[in-house]
mmCIF file with all atom_site columns, C-alpha atoms in Angstrom:
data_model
loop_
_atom_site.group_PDB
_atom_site.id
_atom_site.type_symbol
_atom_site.label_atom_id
_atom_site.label_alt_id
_atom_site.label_comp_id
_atom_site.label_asym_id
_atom_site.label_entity_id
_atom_site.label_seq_id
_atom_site.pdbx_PDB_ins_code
_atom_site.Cartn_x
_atom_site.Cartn_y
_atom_site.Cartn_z
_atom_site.occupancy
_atom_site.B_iso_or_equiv
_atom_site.pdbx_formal_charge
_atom_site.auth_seq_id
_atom_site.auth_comp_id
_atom_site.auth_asym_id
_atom_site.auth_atom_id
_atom_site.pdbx_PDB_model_num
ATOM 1  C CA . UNK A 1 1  ? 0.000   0.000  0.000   1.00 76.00 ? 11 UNK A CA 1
ATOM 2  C CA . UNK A 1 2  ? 1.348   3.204  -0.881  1.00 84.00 ? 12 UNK A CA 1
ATOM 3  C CA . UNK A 1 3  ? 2.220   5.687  1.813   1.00 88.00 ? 13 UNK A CA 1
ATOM 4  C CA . UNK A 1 4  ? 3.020   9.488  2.095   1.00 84.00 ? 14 UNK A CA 1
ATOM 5  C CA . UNK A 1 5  ? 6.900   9.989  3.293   1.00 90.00 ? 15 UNK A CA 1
ATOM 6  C CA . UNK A 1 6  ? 5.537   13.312 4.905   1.00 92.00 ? 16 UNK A CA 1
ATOM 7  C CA . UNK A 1 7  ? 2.716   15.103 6.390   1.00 92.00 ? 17 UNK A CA 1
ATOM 8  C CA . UNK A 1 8  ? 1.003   16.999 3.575   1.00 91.00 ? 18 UNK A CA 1
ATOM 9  C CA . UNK A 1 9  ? 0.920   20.720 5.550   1.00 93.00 ? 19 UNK A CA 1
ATOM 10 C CA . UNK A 1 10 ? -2.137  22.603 6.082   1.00 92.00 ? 20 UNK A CA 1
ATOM 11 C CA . UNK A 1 11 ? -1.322  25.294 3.923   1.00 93.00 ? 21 UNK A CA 1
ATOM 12 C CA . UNK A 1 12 ? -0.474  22.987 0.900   1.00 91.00 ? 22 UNK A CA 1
ATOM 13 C CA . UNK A 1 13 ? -3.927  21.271 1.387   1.00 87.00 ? 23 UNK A CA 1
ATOM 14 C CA . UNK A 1 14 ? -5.741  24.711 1.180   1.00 86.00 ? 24 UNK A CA 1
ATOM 15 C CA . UNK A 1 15 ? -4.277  25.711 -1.798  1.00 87.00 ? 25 UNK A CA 1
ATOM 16 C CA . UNK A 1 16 ? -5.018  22.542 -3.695  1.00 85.00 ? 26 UNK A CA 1
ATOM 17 C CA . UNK A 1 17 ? -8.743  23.270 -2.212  1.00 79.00 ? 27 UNK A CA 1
ATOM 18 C CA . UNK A 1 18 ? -8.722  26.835 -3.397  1.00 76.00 ? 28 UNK A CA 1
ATOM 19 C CA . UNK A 1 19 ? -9.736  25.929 -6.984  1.00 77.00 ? 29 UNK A CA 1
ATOM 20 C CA . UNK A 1 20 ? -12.958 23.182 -5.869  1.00 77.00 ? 30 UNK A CA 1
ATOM 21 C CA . UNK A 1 21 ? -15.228 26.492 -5.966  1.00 78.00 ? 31 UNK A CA 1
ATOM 22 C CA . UNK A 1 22 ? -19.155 25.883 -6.763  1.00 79.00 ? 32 UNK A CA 1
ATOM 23 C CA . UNK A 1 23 ? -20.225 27.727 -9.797  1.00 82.00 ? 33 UNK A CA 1
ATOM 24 C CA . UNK A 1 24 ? -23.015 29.936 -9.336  1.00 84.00 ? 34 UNK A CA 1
ATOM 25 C CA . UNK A 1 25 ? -25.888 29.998 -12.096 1.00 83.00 ? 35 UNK A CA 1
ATOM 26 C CA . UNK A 1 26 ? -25.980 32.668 -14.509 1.00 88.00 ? 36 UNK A CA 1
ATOM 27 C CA . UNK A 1 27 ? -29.317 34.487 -14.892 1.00 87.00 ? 37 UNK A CA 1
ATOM 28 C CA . UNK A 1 28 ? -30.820 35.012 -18.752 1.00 84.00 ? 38 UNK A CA 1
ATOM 29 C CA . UNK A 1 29 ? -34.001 36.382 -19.915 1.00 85.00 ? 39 UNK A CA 1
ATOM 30 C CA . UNK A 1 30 ? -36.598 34.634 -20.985 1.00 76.00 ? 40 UNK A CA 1
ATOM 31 C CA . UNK A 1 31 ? -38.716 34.439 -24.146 1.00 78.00 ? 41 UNK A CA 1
ATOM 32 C CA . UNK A 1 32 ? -40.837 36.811 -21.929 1.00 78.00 ? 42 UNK A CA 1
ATOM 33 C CA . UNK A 1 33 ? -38.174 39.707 -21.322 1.00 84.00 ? 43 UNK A CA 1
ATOM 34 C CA . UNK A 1 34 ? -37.966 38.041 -17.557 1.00 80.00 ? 44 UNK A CA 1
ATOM 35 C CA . UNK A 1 35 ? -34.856 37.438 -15.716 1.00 84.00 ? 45 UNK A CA 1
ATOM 36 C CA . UNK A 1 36 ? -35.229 33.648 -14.739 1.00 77.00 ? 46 UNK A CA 1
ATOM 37 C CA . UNK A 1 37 ? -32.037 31.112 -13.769 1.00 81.00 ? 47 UNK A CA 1
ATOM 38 C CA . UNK A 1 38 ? -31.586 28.556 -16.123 1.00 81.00 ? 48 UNK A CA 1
ATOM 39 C CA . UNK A 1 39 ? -33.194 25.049 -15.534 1.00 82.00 ? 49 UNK A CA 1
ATOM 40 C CA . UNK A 1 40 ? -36.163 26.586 -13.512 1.00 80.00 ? 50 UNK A CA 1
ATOM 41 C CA . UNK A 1 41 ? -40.173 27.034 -13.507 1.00 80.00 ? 51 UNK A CA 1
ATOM 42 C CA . UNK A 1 42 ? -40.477 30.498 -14.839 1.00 71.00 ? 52 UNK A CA 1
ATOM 43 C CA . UNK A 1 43 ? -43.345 31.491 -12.118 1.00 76.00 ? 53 UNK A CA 1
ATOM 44 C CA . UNK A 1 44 ? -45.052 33.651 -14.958 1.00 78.00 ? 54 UNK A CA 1
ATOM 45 C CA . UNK A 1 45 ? -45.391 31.524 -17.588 1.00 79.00 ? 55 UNK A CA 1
ATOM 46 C CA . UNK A 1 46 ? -44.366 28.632 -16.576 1.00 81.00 ? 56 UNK A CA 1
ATOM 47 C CA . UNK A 1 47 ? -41.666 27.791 -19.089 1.00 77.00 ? 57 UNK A CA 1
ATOM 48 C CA . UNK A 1 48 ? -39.313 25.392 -17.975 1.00 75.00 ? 58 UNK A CA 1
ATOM 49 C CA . UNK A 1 49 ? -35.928 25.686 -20.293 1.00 65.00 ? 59 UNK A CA 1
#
């Protein structure tokens, strides 16, 4: 079984972390001229796209 030589240090293990960021959805408007997030129920027409 492989096995580290050394203790990885705290700070190296945040900065290989620093890039596993969750990508927030862009809004876009709609058919409609309403804002609406993509892959949702638009409430006022109720579009899903």
């Amino acid at each position: 079984m492989a096995v580290p030589d050394r203790r990885v240090s705290k700070t190296r293990a945040r900065k290989r972390r620093t890039h596993y960021t969750a990508k927030l959805a862009m809004p876009t408007k709609g058919k409609d001229g309403s804002w609406k997030l993509p892959h949702f129920v638009n409430r006022f027409t109720g579009n899903y796209k």
